[in-house]
JSON list of C-alpha atoms in Angstrom, two decimals:
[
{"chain": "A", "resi": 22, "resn": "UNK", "atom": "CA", "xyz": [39.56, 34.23, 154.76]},
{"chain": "A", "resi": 23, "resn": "UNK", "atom": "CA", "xyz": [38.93, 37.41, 152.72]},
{"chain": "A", "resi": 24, "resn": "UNK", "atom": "CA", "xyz": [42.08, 38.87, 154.77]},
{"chain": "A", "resi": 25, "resn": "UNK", "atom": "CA", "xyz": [44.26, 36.49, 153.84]},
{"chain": "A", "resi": 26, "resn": "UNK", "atom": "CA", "xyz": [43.32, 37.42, 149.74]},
{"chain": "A", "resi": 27, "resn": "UNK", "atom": "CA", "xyz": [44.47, 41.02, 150.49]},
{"chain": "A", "resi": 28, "resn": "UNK", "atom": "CA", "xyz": [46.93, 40.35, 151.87]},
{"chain": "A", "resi": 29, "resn": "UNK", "atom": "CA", "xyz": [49.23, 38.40, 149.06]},
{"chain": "A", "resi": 30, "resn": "UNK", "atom": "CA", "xyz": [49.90, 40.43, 146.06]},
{"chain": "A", "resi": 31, "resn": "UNK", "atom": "CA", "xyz": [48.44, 40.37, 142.61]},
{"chain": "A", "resi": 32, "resn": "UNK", "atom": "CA", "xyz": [51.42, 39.27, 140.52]},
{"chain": "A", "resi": 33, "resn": "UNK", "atom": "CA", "xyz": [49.68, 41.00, 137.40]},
{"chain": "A", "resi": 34, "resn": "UNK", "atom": "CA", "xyz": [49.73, 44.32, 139.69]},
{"chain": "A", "resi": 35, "resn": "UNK", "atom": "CA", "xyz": [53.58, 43.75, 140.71]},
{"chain": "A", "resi": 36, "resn": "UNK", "atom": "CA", "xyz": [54.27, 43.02, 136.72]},
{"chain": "A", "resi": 37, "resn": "UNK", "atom": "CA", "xyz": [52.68, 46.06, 136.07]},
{"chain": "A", "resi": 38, "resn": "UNK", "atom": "CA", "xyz": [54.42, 47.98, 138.56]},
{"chain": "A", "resi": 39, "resn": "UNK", "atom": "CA", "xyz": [58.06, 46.70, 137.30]},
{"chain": "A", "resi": 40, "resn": "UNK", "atom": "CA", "xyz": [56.91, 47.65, 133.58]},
{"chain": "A", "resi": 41, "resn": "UNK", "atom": "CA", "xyz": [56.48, 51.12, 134.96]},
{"chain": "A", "resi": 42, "resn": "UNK", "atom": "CA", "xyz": [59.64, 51.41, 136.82]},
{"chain": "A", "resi": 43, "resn": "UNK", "atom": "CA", "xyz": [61.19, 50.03, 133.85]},
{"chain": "A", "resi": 44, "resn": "UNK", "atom": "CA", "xyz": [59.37, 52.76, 131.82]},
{"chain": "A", "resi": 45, "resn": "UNK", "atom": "CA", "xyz": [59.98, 55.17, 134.08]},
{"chain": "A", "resi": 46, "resn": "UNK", "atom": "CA", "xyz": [64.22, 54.66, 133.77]},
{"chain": "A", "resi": 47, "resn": "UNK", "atom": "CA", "xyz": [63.55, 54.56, 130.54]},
{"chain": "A", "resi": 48, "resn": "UNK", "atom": "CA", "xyz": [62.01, 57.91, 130.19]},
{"chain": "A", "resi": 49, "resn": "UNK", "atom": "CA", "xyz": [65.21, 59.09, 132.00]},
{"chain": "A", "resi": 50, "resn": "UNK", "atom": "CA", "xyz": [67.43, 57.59, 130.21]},
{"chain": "A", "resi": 51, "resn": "UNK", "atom": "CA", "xyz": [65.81, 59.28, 127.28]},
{"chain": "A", "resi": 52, "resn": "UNK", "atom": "CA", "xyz": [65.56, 62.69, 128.55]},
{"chain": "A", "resi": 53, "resn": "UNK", "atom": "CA", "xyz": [69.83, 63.26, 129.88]},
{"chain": "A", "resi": 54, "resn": "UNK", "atom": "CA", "xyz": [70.35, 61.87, 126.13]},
{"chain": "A", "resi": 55, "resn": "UNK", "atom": "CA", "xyz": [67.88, 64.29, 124.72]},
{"chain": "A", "resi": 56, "resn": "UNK", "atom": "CA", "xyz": [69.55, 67.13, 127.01]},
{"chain": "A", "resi": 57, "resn": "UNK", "atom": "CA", "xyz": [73.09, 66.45, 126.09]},
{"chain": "A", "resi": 58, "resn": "UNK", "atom": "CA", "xyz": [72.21, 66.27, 122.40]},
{"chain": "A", "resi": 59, "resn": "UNK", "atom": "CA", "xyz": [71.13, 69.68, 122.69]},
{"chain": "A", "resi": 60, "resn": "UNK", "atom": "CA", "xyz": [73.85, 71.05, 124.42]},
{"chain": "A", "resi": 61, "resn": "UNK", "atom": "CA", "xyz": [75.77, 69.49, 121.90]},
{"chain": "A", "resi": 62, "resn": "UNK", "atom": "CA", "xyz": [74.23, 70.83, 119.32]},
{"chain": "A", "resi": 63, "resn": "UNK", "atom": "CA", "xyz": [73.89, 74.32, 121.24]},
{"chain": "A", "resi": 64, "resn": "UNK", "atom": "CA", "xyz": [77.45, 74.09, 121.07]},
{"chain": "A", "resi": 65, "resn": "UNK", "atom": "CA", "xyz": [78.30, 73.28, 117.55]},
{"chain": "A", "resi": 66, "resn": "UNK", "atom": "CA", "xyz": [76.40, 75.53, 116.55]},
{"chain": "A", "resi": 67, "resn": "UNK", "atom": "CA", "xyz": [78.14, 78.61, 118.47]},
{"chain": "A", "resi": 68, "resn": "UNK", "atom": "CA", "xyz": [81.11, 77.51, 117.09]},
{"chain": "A", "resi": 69, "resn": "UNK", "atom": "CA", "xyz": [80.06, 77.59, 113.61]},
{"chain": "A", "resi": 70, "resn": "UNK", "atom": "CA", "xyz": [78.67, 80.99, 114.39]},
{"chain": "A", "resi": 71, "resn": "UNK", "atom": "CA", "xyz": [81.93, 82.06, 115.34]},
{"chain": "A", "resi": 72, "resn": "UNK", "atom": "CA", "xyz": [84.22, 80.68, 113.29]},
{"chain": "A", "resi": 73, "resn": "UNK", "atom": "CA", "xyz": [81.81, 82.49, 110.37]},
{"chain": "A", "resi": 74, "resn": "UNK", "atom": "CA", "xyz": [81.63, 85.40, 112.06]},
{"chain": "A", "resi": 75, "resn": "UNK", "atom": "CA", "xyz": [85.85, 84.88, 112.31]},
{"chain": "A", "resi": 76, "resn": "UNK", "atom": "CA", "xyz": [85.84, 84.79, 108.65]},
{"chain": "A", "resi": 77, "resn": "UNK", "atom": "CA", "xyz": [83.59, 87.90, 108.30]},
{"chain": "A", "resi": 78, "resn": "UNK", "atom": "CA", "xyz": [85.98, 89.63, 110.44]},
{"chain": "A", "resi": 79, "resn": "UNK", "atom": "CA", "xyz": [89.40, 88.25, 108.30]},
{"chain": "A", "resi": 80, "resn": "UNK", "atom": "CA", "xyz": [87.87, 89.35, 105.16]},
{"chain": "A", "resi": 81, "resn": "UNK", "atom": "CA", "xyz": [86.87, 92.95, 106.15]},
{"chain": "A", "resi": 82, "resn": "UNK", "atom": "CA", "xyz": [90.35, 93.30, 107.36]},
{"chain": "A", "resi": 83, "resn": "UNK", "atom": "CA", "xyz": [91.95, 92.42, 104.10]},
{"chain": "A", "resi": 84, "resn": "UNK", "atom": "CA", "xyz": [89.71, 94.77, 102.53]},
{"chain": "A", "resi": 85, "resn": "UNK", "atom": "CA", "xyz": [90.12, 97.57, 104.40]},
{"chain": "A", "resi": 86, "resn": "UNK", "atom": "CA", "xyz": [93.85, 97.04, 104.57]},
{"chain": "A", "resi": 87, "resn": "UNK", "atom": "CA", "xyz": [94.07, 96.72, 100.21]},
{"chain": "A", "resi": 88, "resn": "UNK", "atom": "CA", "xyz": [92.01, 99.51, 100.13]},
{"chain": "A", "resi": 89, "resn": "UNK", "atom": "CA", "xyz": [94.13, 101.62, 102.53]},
{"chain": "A", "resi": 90, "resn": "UNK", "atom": "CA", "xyz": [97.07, 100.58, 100.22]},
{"chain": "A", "resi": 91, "resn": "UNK", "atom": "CA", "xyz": [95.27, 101.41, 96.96]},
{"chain": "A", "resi": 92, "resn": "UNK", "atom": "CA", "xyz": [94.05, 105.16, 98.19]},
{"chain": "A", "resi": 93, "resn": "UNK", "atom": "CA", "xyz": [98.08, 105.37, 99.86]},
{"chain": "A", "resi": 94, "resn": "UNK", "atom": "CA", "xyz": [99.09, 104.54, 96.28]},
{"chain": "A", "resi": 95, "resn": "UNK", "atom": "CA", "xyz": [96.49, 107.16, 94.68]},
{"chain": "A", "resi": 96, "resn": "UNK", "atom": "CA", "xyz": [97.71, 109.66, 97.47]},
{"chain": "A", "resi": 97, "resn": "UNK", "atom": "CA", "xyz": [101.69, 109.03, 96.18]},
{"chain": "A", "resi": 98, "resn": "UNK", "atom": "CA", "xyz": [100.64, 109.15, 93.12]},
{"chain": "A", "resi": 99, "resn": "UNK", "atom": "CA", "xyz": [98.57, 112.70, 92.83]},
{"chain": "A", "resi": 100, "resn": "UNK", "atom": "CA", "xyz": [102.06, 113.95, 95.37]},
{"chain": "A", "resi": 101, "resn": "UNK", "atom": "CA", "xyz": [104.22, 113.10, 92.70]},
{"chain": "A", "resi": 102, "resn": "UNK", "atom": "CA", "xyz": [102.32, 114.86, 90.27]},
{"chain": "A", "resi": 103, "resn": "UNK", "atom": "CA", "xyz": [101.93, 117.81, 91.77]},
{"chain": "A", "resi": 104, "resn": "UNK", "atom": "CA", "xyz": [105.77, 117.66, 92.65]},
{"chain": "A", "resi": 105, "resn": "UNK", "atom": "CA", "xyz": [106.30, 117.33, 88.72]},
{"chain": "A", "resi": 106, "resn": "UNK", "atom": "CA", "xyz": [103.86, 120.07, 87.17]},
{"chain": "A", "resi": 107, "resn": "UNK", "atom": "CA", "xyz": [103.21, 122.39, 90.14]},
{"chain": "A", "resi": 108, "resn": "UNK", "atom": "CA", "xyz": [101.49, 124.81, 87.57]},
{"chain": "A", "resi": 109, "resn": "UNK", "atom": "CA", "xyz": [99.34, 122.80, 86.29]},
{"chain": "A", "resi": 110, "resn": "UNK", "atom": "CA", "xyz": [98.10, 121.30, 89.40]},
{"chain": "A", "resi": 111, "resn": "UNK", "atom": "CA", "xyz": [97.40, 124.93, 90.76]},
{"chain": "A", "resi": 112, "resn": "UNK", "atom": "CA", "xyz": [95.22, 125.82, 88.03]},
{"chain": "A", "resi": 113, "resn": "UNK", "atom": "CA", "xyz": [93.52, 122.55, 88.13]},
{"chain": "A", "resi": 114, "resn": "UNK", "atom": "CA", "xyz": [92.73, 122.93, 91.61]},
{"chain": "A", "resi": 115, "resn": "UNK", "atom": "CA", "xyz": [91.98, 126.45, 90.85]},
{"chain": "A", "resi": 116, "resn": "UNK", "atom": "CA", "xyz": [89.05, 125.27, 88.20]},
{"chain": "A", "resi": 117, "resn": "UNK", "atom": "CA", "xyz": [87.92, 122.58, 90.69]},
{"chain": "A", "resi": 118, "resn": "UNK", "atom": "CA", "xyz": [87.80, 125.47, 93.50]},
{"chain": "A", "resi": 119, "resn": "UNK", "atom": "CA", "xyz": [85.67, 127.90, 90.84]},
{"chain": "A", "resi": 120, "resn": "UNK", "atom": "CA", "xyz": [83.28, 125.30, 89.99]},
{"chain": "A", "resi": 121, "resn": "UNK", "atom": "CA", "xyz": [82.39, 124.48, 93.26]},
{"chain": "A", "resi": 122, "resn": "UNK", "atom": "CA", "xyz": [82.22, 127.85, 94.57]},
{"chain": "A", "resi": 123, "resn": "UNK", "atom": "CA", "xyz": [79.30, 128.57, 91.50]},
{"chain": "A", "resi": 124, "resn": "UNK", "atom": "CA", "xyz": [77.80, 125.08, 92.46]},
{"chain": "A", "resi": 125, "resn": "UNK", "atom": "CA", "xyz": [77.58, 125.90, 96.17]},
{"chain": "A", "resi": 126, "resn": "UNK", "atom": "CA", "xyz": [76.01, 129.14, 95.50]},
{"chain": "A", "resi": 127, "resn": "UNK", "atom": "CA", "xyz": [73.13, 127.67, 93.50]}
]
């Protein structure tokens, strides 16, 4: 008789085995969820990175491109000068030139 005993199941065993099937779906389930949260997030997060670093980029282009405009401007500006008073601006430069020579020499 002790044969026959073995041989049927323990329905607490087979309940216990379901819970951990159940558990281990679960667990699963869990874990794709986890992984394409962070992928999501992996991903949201590049494109915040670029879309700042897109916005770095814009705004060192405008400044490089007013400040190119403002030293053209200075450039036009000291040209015209010298066009009008072409004495004066050859002495100037002439003082310039004699101070630095005397600083450069020290």
């Amino acid at each position: 008789m002790a044969t026959t005993t073995t041989a049927k199941k323990d329905p607490e065993r087979e309940d216990l085995e379901e819970q951990l099937k159940v558990i281990r779906d679960d667990v699963a389930k869990l874990t794709g969820l986890l992984k394409n949260l962070a992928e999501s997030k992996t991903a949201e997060a590049r494109d915040q990175a670029m879309a700042r670093a897109q916005d770095v980029l814009d705004t060192s282009e405008r400044a490089y491109r007013s400040t190119r405009a403002r030293a053209e401007a200075q450039a036009e500006s000291l040209e015209a000068y010298v066009a009008d008073k072409p004495l004066q601006s050859t002495l100037i430069a002439l003082g310039i030139g004699l101070v630095l020579g005397r600083m450069s020499r020290h």
